[in-house]
């Protein structure tokens, strides 16, 4: 059942096939609604969003959702020990590992995410120190940019001077 209309191909679904597709969609929708109603009955009024609860439960059963990261796993990911887990060391290792795993540079988004969550776990009690570390890092980068700009300006002056010198023959 194909027909050519002004250069476009239009495919008409056979009526029997259309009914089969409609029936399949109806069965799926009814299954989701039935599961939703079942969750409401099982959980009663203590669930704010029964559909979300149902989906979360199913995802956990299928092992789609992972458990939250604990402190020991976070220390391993950032290659730290309990003794050397100072804010500076955590942020230093985080910064290095996060940048090493940039997907744009061929790194792994999965590993980069693990590094990020490890830092979040270790820094959850040090929000103020983390903010200070970022401010300090921002100042360091600004200083490095300023020095680089000064070096580039100096190099341009030297290049111009070299161009203006009379050539010895």
PDB file of C-alpha atoms in Angstrom:
ATOM      1  CA  UNK A   1       0.000   0.000   0.000  1.00  0.00           C
ATOM      2  CA  UNK A   2       2.265   2.733  -1.266  1.00  0.00           C
ATOM      3  CA  UNK A   3       1.382   5.781  -3.289  1.00  0.00           C
ATOM      4  CA  UNK A   4       3.585   8.439  -4.897  1.00  0.00           C
ATOM      5  CA  UNK A   5       2.326  11.991  -4.273  1.00  0.00           C
ATOM      6  CA  UNK A   6       4.300  14.958  -5.637  1.00  0.00           C
ATOM      7  CA  UNK A   7       7.683  13.307  -5.119  1.00  0.00           C
ATOM      8  CA  UNK A   8       6.928  12.210  -1.557  1.00  0.00           C
ATOM      9  CA  UNK A   9       6.330   8.636  -0.609  1.00  0.00           C
ATOM     10  CA  UNK A  10       3.237   8.121   1.485  1.00  0.00           C
ATOM     11  CA  UNK A  11       2.747   4.752   3.095  1.00  0.00           C
ATOM     12  CA  UNK A  12      -0.767   3.734   4.002  1.00  0.00           C
ATOM     13  CA  UNK A  13      -1.144   1.230   6.781  1.00  0.00           C
ATOM     14  CA  UNK A  14      -3.293  -1.764   6.015  1.00  0.00           C
ATOM     15  CA  UNK A  15      -6.494  -1.557   8.111  1.00  0.00           C
ATOM     16  CA  UNK A  16      -5.719  -4.858   9.847  1.00  0.00           C
ATOM     17  CA  UNK A  17      -2.191  -3.703  10.762  1.00  0.00           C
ATOM     18  CA  UNK A  18      -3.566  -0.384  12.018  1.00  0.00           C
ATOM     19  CA  UNK A  19      -5.978  -2.210  14.344  1.00  0.00           C
ATOM     20  CA  UNK A  20      -3.144  -4.397  15.663  1.00  0.00           C
ATOM     21  CA  UNK A  21      -0.995  -1.318  16.430  1.00  0.00           C
ATOM     22  CA  UNK A  22      -3.941   0.423  18.115  1.00  0.00           C
ATOM     23  CA  UNK A  23      -4.663  -2.649  20.206  1.00  0.00           C
ATOM     24  CA  UNK A  24      -0.986  -2.923  21.289  1.00  0.00           C
ATOM     25  CA  UNK A  25      -0.925   0.740  22.329  1.00  0.00           C
ATOM     26  CA  UNK A  26      -4.185   0.322  24.254  1.00  0.00           C
ATOM     27  CA  UNK A  27      -2.807  -2.735  26.068  1.00  0.00           C
ATOM     28  CA  UNK A  28       0.367  -0.834  27.060  1.00  0.00           C
ATOM     29  CA  UNK A  29      -1.550   2.214  28.291  1.00  0.00           C
ATOM     30  CA  UNK A  30      -3.975   0.050  30.234  1.00  0.00           C
ATOM     31  CA  UNK A  31      -1.067  -1.879  31.798  1.00  0.00           C
ATOM     32  CA  UNK A  32       0.578   1.327  32.998  1.00  0.00           C
ATOM     33  CA  UNK A  33      -2.729   2.618  34.385  1.00  0.00           C
ATOM     34  CA  UNK A  34      -3.394  -0.713  36.098  1.00  0.00           C
ATOM     35  CA  UNK A  35       0.070  -0.644  37.687  1.00  0.00           C
ATOM     36  CA  UNK A  36      -0.491   2.969  38.750  1.00  0.00           C
ATOM     37  CA  UNK A  37      -3.798   2.075  40.400  1.00  0.00           C
ATOM     38  CA  UNK A  38      -2.195  -0.930  42.098  1.00  0.00           C
ATOM     39  CA  UNK A  39       0.532   1.241  43.591  1.00  0.00           C
ATOM     40  CA  UNK A  40      -2.068   3.692  44.849  1.00  0.00           C
ATOM     41  CA  UNK A  41      -3.975   0.852  46.507  1.00  0.00           C
ATOM     42  CA  UNK A  42      -0.813  -0.682  48.034  1.00  0.00           C
ATOM     43  CA  UNK A  43       0.726   2.551  49.262  1.00  0.00           C
ATOM     44  CA  UNK A  44      -2.433   4.368  50.259  1.00  0.00           C
ATOM     45  CA  UNK A  45      -2.160   8.107  50.736  1.00  0.00           C
ATOM     46  CA  UNK A  46       1.451   8.117  51.973  1.00  0.00           C
ATOM     47  CA  UNK A  47       2.862   8.368  48.440  1.00  0.00           C
ATOM     48  CA  UNK A  48       3.003  11.813  46.876  1.00  0.00           C
ATOM     49  CA  UNK A  49       3.481  10.566  43.333  1.00  0.00           C
ATOM     50  CA  UNK A  50       2.581   6.881  43.007  1.00  0.00           C
ATOM     51  CA  UNK A  51       3.703   6.629  39.394  1.00  0.00           C
ATOM     52  CA  UNK A  52       7.200   7.905  40.285  1.00  0.00           C
ATOM     53  CA  UNK A  53       7.368   5.504  43.206  1.00  0.00           C
ATOM     54  CA  UNK A  54       6.313   2.628  40.970  1.00  0.00           C
ATOM     55  CA  UNK A  55       8.882   3.540  38.305  1.00  0.00           C
ATOM     56  CA  UNK A  56      11.651   3.952  40.891  1.00  0.00           C
ATOM     57  CA  UNK A  57      10.832   0.552  42.352  1.00  0.00           C
ATOM     58  CA  UNK A  58      10.861  -1.101  38.909  1.00  0.00           C
ATOM     59  CA  UNK A  59      14.127   0.618  37.952  1.00  0.00           C
ATOM     60  CA  UNK A  60      15.744  -0.593  41.174  1.00  0.00           C
ATOM     61  CA  UNK A  61      14.514  -4.131  40.492  1.00  0.00           C
ATOM     62  CA  UNK A  62      16.076  -3.962  37.024  1.00  0.00           C
ATOM     63  CA  UNK A  63      19.303  -2.594  38.580  1.00  0.00           C
ATOM     64  CA  UNK A  64      19.056   0.587  36.510  1.00  0.00           C
ATOM     65  CA  UNK A  65      19.461   2.785  39.577  1.00  0.00           C
ATOM     66  CA  UNK A  66      22.677   2.499  41.535  1.00  0.00           C
ATOM     67  CA  UNK A  67      23.078   2.896  45.253  1.00  0.00           C
ATOM     68  CA  UNK A  68      24.317   6.220  46.602  1.00  0.00           C
ATOM     69  CA  UNK A  69      28.086   6.581  46.854  1.00  0.00           C
ATOM     70  CA  UNK A  70      29.574   6.108  50.304  1.00  0.00           C
ATOM     71  CA  UNK A  71      32.660   7.808  51.741  1.00  0.00           C
ATOM     72  CA  UNK A  72      34.984   4.809  51.213  1.00  0.00           C
ATOM     73  CA  UNK A  73      34.083   4.551  47.530  1.00  0.00           C
ATOM     74  CA  UNK A  74      34.512   8.318  47.107  1.00  0.00           C
ATOM     75  CA  UNK A  75      37.997   8.164  48.669  1.00  0.00           C
ATOM     76  CA  UNK A  76      38.983   5.307  46.328  1.00  0.00           C
ATOM     77  CA  UNK A  77      37.723   7.149  43.253  1.00  0.00           C
ATOM     78  CA  UNK A  78      39.694  10.287  44.132  1.00  0.00           C
ATOM     79  CA  UNK A  79      42.726   8.179  45.092  1.00  0.00           C
ATOM     80  CA  UNK A  80      42.761   9.447  48.683  1.00  0.00           C
ATOM     81  CA  UNK A  81      42.968   8.022  52.176  1.00  0.00           C
ATOM     82  CA  UNK A  82      41.171   9.190  55.288  1.00  0.00           C
ATOM     83  CA  UNK A  83      44.426  10.802  56.498  1.00  0.00           C
ATOM     84  CA  UNK A  84      45.061  12.919  53.412  1.00  0.00           C
ATOM     85  CA  UNK A  85      41.449  13.895  52.706  1.00  0.00           C
ATOM     86  CA  UNK A  86      41.851  17.611  53.305  1.00  0.00           C
ATOM     87  CA  UNK A  87      39.701  20.024  51.328  1.00  0.00           C
ATOM     88  CA  UNK A  88      42.691  21.133  49.238  1.00  0.00           C
ATOM     89  CA  UNK A  89      43.707  17.555  48.430  1.00  0.00           C
ATOM     90  CA  UNK A  90      40.121  16.512  47.592  1.00  0.00           C
ATOM     91  CA  UNK A  91      39.650  19.480  45.278  1.00  0.00           C
ATOM     92  CA  UNK A  92      43.108  19.082  43.733  1.00  0.00           C
ATOM     93  CA  UNK A  93      42.484  15.415  42.862  1.00  0.00           C
ATOM     94  CA  UNK A  94      38.938  16.188  41.745  1.00  0.00           C
ATOM     95  CA  UNK A  95      40.116  18.968  39.425  1.00  0.00           C
ATOM     96  CA  UNK A  96      42.869  16.809  37.917  1.00  0.00           C
ATOM     97  CA  UNK A  97      40.707  13.695  37.413  1.00  0.00           C
ATOM     98  CA  UNK A  98      37.686  15.639  36.175  1.00  0.00           C
ATOM     99  CA  UNK A  99      39.775  17.403  33.521  1.00  0.00           C
ATOM    100  CA  UNK A 100      41.564  14.185  32.516  1.00  0.00           C
ATOM    101  CA  UNK A 101      38.210  12.583  31.762  1.00  0.00           C
ATOM    102  CA  UNK A 102      36.718  15.349  29.622  1.00  0.00           C
ATOM    103  CA  UNK A 103      34.638  13.581  26.925  1.00  0.00           C
ATOM    104  CA  UNK A 104      35.730  16.246  24.415  1.00  0.00           C
ATOM    105  CA  UNK A 105      39.312  15.049  24.922  1.00  0.00           C
ATOM    106  CA  UNK A 106      38.433  11.371  24.573  1.00  0.00           C
ATOM    107  CA  UNK A 107      37.684  10.839  28.261  1.00  0.00           C
ATOM    108  CA  UNK A 108      34.784   8.994  29.798  1.00  0.00           C
ATOM    109  CA  UNK A 109      31.616  10.804  30.859  1.00  0.00           C
ATOM    110  CA  UNK A 110      30.856   7.894  33.204  1.00  0.00           C
ATOM    111  CA  UNK A 111      34.206   8.216  35.005  1.00  0.00           C
ATOM    112  CA  UNK A 112      33.884  11.989  35.049  1.00  0.00           C
ATOM    113  CA  UNK A 113      30.462  11.594  36.687  1.00  0.00           C
ATOM    114  CA  UNK A 114      31.887   9.204  39.281  1.00  0.00           C
ATOM    115  CA  UNK A 115      34.646  11.721  40.054  1.00  0.00           C
ATOM    116  CA  UNK A 116      32.066  14.488  40.438  1.00  0.00           C
ATOM    117  CA  UNK A 117      29.870  12.425  42.770  1.00  0.00           C
ATOM    118  CA  UNK A 118      32.922  11.379  44.796  1.00  0.00           C
ATOM    119  CA  UNK A 119      33.791  15.043  45.319  1.00  0.00           C
ATOM    120  CA  UNK A 120      30.182  15.811  46.231  1.00  0.00           C
ATOM    121  CA  UNK A 121      30.176  13.031  48.838  1.00  0.00           C
ATOM    122  CA  UNK A 122      33.460  14.114  50.420  1.00  0.00           C
ATOM    123  CA  UNK A 123      32.642  17.836  50.356  1.00  0.00           C
ATOM    124  CA  UNK A 124      29.050  17.660  51.597  1.00  0.00           C
ATOM    125  CA  UNK A 125      30.142  18.867  55.054  1.00  0.00           C
ATOM    126  CA  UNK A 126      32.620  21.469  53.720  1.00  0.00           C
ATOM    127  CA  UNK A 127      30.544  23.799  51.528  1.00  0.00           C
ATOM    128  CA  UNK A 128      32.243  26.954  52.830  1.00  0.00           C
ATOM    129  CA  UNK A 129      35.770  25.598  52.298  1.00  0.00           C
ATOM    130  CA  UNK A 130      34.790  24.422  48.804  1.00  0.00           C
ATOM    131  CA  UNK A 131      33.558  27.913  47.911  1.00  0.00           C
ATOM    132  CA  UNK A 132      36.847  29.402  49.189  1.00  0.00           C
ATOM    133  CA  UNK A 133      38.813  26.846  47.156  1.00  0.00           C
ATOM    134  CA  UNK A 134      36.919  27.803  43.971  1.00  0.00           C
ATOM    135  CA  UNK A 135      37.506  31.507  44.681  1.00  0.00           C
ATOM    136  CA  UNK A 136      41.226  30.865  45.187  1.00  0.00           C
ATOM    137  CA  UNK A 137      41.352  28.772  41.991  1.00  0.00           C
ATOM    138  CA  UNK A 138      39.560  31.529  40.082  1.00  0.00           C
ATOM    139  CA  UNK A 139      42.155  34.072  41.271  1.00  0.00           C
ATOM    140  CA  UNK A 140      45.019  31.729  40.296  1.00  0.00           C
ATOM    141  CA  UNK A 141      43.590  31.294  36.799  1.00  0.00           C
ATOM    142  CA  UNK A 142      43.055  35.053  36.441  1.00  0.00           C
ATOM    143  CA  UNK A 143      46.684  35.661  37.500  1.00  0.00           C
ATOM    144  CA  UNK A 144      47.925  33.038  35.022  1.00  0.00           C
ATOM    145  CA  UNK A 145      45.866  34.664  32.245  1.00  0.00           C
ATOM    146  CA  UNK A 146      47.267  38.086  33.162  1.00  0.00           C
ATOM    147  CA  UNK A 147      50.849  36.769  33.085  1.00  0.00           C
ATOM    148  CA  UNK A 148      50.202  35.040  29.769  1.00  0.00           C
ATOM    149  CA  UNK A 149      48.782  38.266  28.311  1.00  0.00           C
ATOM    150  CA  UNK A 150      51.815  40.208  29.537  1.00  0.00           C
ATOM    151  CA  UNK A 151      54.164  37.638  27.991  1.00  0.00           C
ATOM    152  CA  UNK A 152      52.265  37.800  24.700  1.00  0.00           C
ATOM    153  CA  UNK A 153      52.392  41.604  24.704  1.00  0.00           C
ATOM    154  CA  UNK A 154      56.126  41.514  25.426  1.00  0.00           C
ATOM    155  CA  UNK A 155      56.634  38.986  22.627  1.00  0.00           C
ATOM    156  CA  UNK A 156      54.747  41.249  20.194  1.00  0.00           C
ATOM    157  CA  UNK A 157      56.970  44.197  21.154  1.00  0.00           C
ATOM    158  CA  UNK A 158      60.076  42.068  20.590  1.00  0.00           C
ATOM    159  CA  UNK A 159      58.741  40.803  17.260  1.00  0.00           C
ATOM    160  CA  UNK A 160      58.005  44.361  16.090  1.00  0.00           C
ATOM    161  CA  UNK A 161      61.439  45.504  17.181  1.00  0.00           C
ATOM    162  CA  UNK A 162      62.993  42.623  15.271  1.00  0.00           C
ATOM    163  CA  UNK A 163      61.032  43.573  12.145  1.00  0.00           C
ATOM    164  CA  UNK A 164      62.088  47.209  12.380  1.00  0.00           C
ATOM    165  CA  UNK A 165      65.813  46.437  12.754  1.00  0.00           C
ATOM    166  CA  UNK A 166      67.803  46.954   9.600  1.00  0.00           C
ATOM    167  CA  UNK A 167      68.813  43.661   8.056  1.00  0.00           C
ATOM    168  CA  UNK A 168      72.539  42.962   7.872  1.00  0.00           C
ATOM    169  CA  UNK A 169      73.717  41.688   4.581  1.00  0.00           C
TER     170      UNK A 169
END
